[in-house]
Amino acid sequence: MRRNRIVSSLMGPHKQTGRQTDIKTHDRTNAQATCIHAYIHTYMHAYIHTYIHTYIQTYIHTYIHTYIHTYIHTYIHTYIHTYIHTYIHTYIHTYIHTYIHTYIHTYIHTYIHTYIHTYIHTYIHTYIHTYIHTYIHTYIHTYIHTYIHTFIHTYIHVGRTDGRTDSSTDGQTDIQKFY
């Protein structure tokens, strides 16, 4: 009786009306429903929250974060950094370094080396060598050799057959007459 009163008070406004078996059955049904609901709520929700959410959080998110993000970060970024940057650094820089620098080194330097140096070497040096040197060698040296040496050879070195050094009796030497 006492248990029935406790159960009855827990059931709400129901009083002991002689339907004690029905109350017990109803109480047992409610308890079973509560346990089943608690099982569904606790276990299945825990399953949903823990396993499925963990699956979403760990596997799918990790897949998105690790694999796809790593793919974006490592492969595509590395592609951008390595291939395109290397293309910019190697091809364009090499183009600037090789073609333009080679242009500066080969064309302009060759221009300086070939044209200006050749101008210095051929024209000015040839001018010095041919014109000035030839002037020194031909005109001045020839003047020294022909005129002065001839003067020395003819007037001074060549002696008279009569033993005199002058060619006349006026008292002047041949050197005095020459000047």
Coordinates of C-alpha atoms in Angstrom, one line a residue:
M1 CA 0.0 0.0 0.0
R2 CA 2.7 2.3 0.9
R3 CA 4.6 1.8 -2.4
N4 CA 1.3 2.4 -4.3
R5 CA 0.9 5.7 -2.5
I6 CA 4.4 6.8 -3.4
V7 CA 3.9 5.7 -7.0
S8 CA 0.5 7.4 -7.1
S9 CA 1.9 10.6 -5.7
L10 CA 4.6 10.5 -8.4
M11 CA 2.0 9.9 -11.1
G12 CA 0.3 13.2 -10.5
P13 CA -3.4 13.7 -9.7
H14 CA -4.2 10.0 -9.8
K15 CA -5.6 8.7 -6.5
Q16 CA -5.8 5.2 -5.2
T17 CA -9.1 4.2 -6.8
G18 CA -8.8 0.5 -6.7
R19 CA -7.0 0.4 -10.1
Q20 CA -3.7 -0.4 -8.4
T21 CA -2.7 -3.0 -11.1
D22 CA -3.2 -0.4 -13.8
I23 CA -1.1 2.2 -12.0
K24 CA 1.7 -0.3 -11.6
T25 CA 1.5 -1.3 -15.2
H26 CA 1.4 2.3 -16.3
D27 CA 4.3 3.1 -13.9
R28 CA 6.3 0.2 -15.3
T29 CA 5.5 1.3 -18.9
N30 CA 6.5 4.9 -18.2
A31 CA 9.7 3.7 -16.5
Q32 CA 10.5 1.5 -19.5
A33 CA 9.7 4.4 -21.9
T34 CA 11.9 6.7 -19.9
C35 CA 14.8 4.1 -19.9
I36 CA 14.4 3.6 -23.6
H37 CA 14.2 7.3 -24.3
A38 CA 17.2 7.9 -22.0
Y39 CA 19.0 5.1 -23.9
I40 CA 18.1 6.7 -27.2
H41 CA 18.9 10.1 -26.0
T42 CA 22.1 9.2 -24.2
Y43 CA 23.6 6.4 -26.2
M44 CA 22.3 7.3 -29.7
H45 CA 22.9 11.0 -29.2
A46 CA 26.3 10.2 -27.8
Y47 CA 26.9 8.0 -30.8
I48 CA 25.7 10.8 -33.1
H49 CA 27.7 13.4 -31.2
T50 CA 30.8 11.4 -30.6
Y51 CA 31.1 9.0 -33.5
I52 CA 29.5 10.9 -36.4
H53 CA 30.6 14.4 -35.2
T54 CA 34.1 12.9 -34.5
Y55 CA 34.0 11.5 -38.0
I56 CA 33.0 14.9 -39.4
Q57 CA 35.4 16.7 -37.1
T58 CA 38.3 14.3 -37.3
Y59 CA 38.1 12.5 -40.7
I60 CA 36.3 14.9 -43.0
H61 CA 37.7 18.1 -41.4
T62 CA 41.1 16.5 -41.2
Y63 CA 40.7 15.4 -44.8
I64 CA 39.7 19.0 -45.8
H65 CA 42.4 20.6 -43.5
T66 CA 45.2 18.1 -44.1
Y67 CA 44.8 16.7 -47.5
I68 CA 42.9 19.4 -49.5
H69 CA 44.6 22.3 -47.7
T70 CA 47.9 20.6 -47.8
Y71 CA 47.2 20.0 -51.5
I72 CA 46.4 23.7 -52.0
H73 CA 49.3 24.8 -49.8
T74 CA 51.9 22.3 -50.9
Y75 CA 51.2 21.4 -54.4
I76 CA 49.5 24.5 -55.9
H77 CA 51.5 26.9 -53.7
T78 CA 54.6 25.0 -54.5
Y79 CA 53.6 25.0 -58.1
I80 CA 53.1 28.8 -57.9
H81 CA 56.3 29.3 -55.9
T82 CA 58.6 26.8 -57.6
Y83 CA 57.4 26.6 -61.2
I84 CA 56.0 30.0 -61.9
H85 CA 58.6 31.8 -59.6
T86 CA 61.3 29.6 -61.0
Y87 CA 60.0 30.5 -64.5
I88 CA 60.1 34.2 -63.6
H89 CA 63.5 33.8 -61.9
T90 CA 65.1 31.4 -64.3
Y91 CA 63.6 32.2 -67.7
I92 CA 62.9 36.0 -67.5
H93 CA 65.9 36.7 -65.2
T94 CA 68.1 34.5 -67.4
Y95 CA 66.6 36.3 -70.4
I96 CA 67.5 39.7 -68.7
H97 CA 70.9 38.3 -67.6
T98 CA 71.8 36.3 -70.7
Y99 CA 70.2 38.2 -73.6
I100 CA 70.3 41.8 -72.4
H101 CA 73.7 41.3 -70.6
T102 CA 75.0 39.4 -73.5
Y103 CA 73.7 42.2 -75.7
I104 CA 75.6 44.7 -73.5
H105 CA 78.6 42.5 -73.2
T106 CA 78.7 41.2 -76.8
Y107 CA 77.3 44.0 -78.9
I108 CA 78.3 47.2 -77.0
H109 CA 81.6 45.7 -75.7
T110 CA 82.3 44.3 -79.1
Y111 CA 81.5 47.7 -80.5
I112 CA 83.9 49.3 -78.0
H113 CA 86.5 46.5 -78.5
T114 CA 86.1 46.1 -82.3
Y115 CA 85.0 49.5 -83.6
I116 CA 86.6 52.0 -81.2
H117 CA 89.6 49.9 -80.4
T118 CA 90.1 49.1 -84.0
Y119 CA 89.7 52.8 -84.7
I120 CA 92.4 53.5 -82.1
H121 CA 94.5 50.5 -83.3
T122 CA 94.0 50.9 -87.0
Y123 CA 93.3 54.5 -87.7
I124 CA 95.2 56.4 -85.0
H125 CA 98.0 53.8 -84.6
T126 CA 98.3 53.5 -88.3
Y127 CA 98.3 57.3 -88.5
I128 CA 101.1 57.3 -85.9
H129 CA 102.8 54.3 -87.5
T130 CA 102.4 55.2 -91.1
Y131 CA 102.1 59.0 -91.4
I132 CA 104.1 60.4 -88.4
H133 CA 106.6 57.5 -88.2
T134 CA 106.9 57.5 -92.0
Y135 CA 107.4 61.2 -91.8
I136 CA 110.1 60.7 -89.2
H137 CA 111.6 57.8 -91.1
T138 CA 111.2 59.0 -94.7
Y139 CA 111.3 62.8 -94.6
I140 CA 113.3 63.7 -91.5
H141 CA 115.6 60.7 -91.6
T142 CA 116.0 61.0 -95.4
Y143 CA 116.8 64.7 -94.9
I144 CA 119.4 63.7 -92.3
H145 CA 120.7 60.9 -94.4
T146 CA 120.5 62.6 -97.8
Y147 CA 121.1 66.3 -97.1
I148 CA 123.2 66.5 -94.0
H149 CA 125.1 63.2 -94.5
T150 CA 125.6 64.1 -98.2
F151 CA 126.9 67.5 -97.0
I152 CA 129.3 65.8 -94.6
H153 CA 130.2 63.2 -97.2
T154 CA 130.6 65.6 -100.1
Y155 CA 132.1 68.7 -98.6
I156 CA 133.9 67.6 -95.5
H157 CA 134.8 63.9 -95.9
V158 CA 135.8 64.0 -99.5
G159 CA 139.2 65.6 -99.7
R160 CA 140.8 67.5 -102.5
T161 CA 143.4 65.8 -104.7
D162 CA 145.8 68.8 -104.2
G163 CA 145.6 68.3 -100.4
R164 CA 143.6 71.5 -99.7
T165 CA 140.3 71.5 -97.9
D166 CA 138.8 74.5 -99.8
S167 CA 137.9 74.7 -103.4
S168 CA 139.1 78.3 -104.1
T169 CA 141.8 80.7 -103.2
D170 CA 139.5 83.3 -101.6
G171 CA 140.3 82.1 -98.1
Q172 CA 136.8 80.5 -97.4
T173 CA 136.4 76.9 -96.7
D174 CA 133.8 74.7 -98.4
I175 CA 131.6 74.7 -95.2
Q176 CA 131.6 78.5 -95.1
K177 CA 130.7 78.6 -98.8
F178 CA 127.9 76.2 -98.2
Y179 CA 126.2 78.5 -95.7

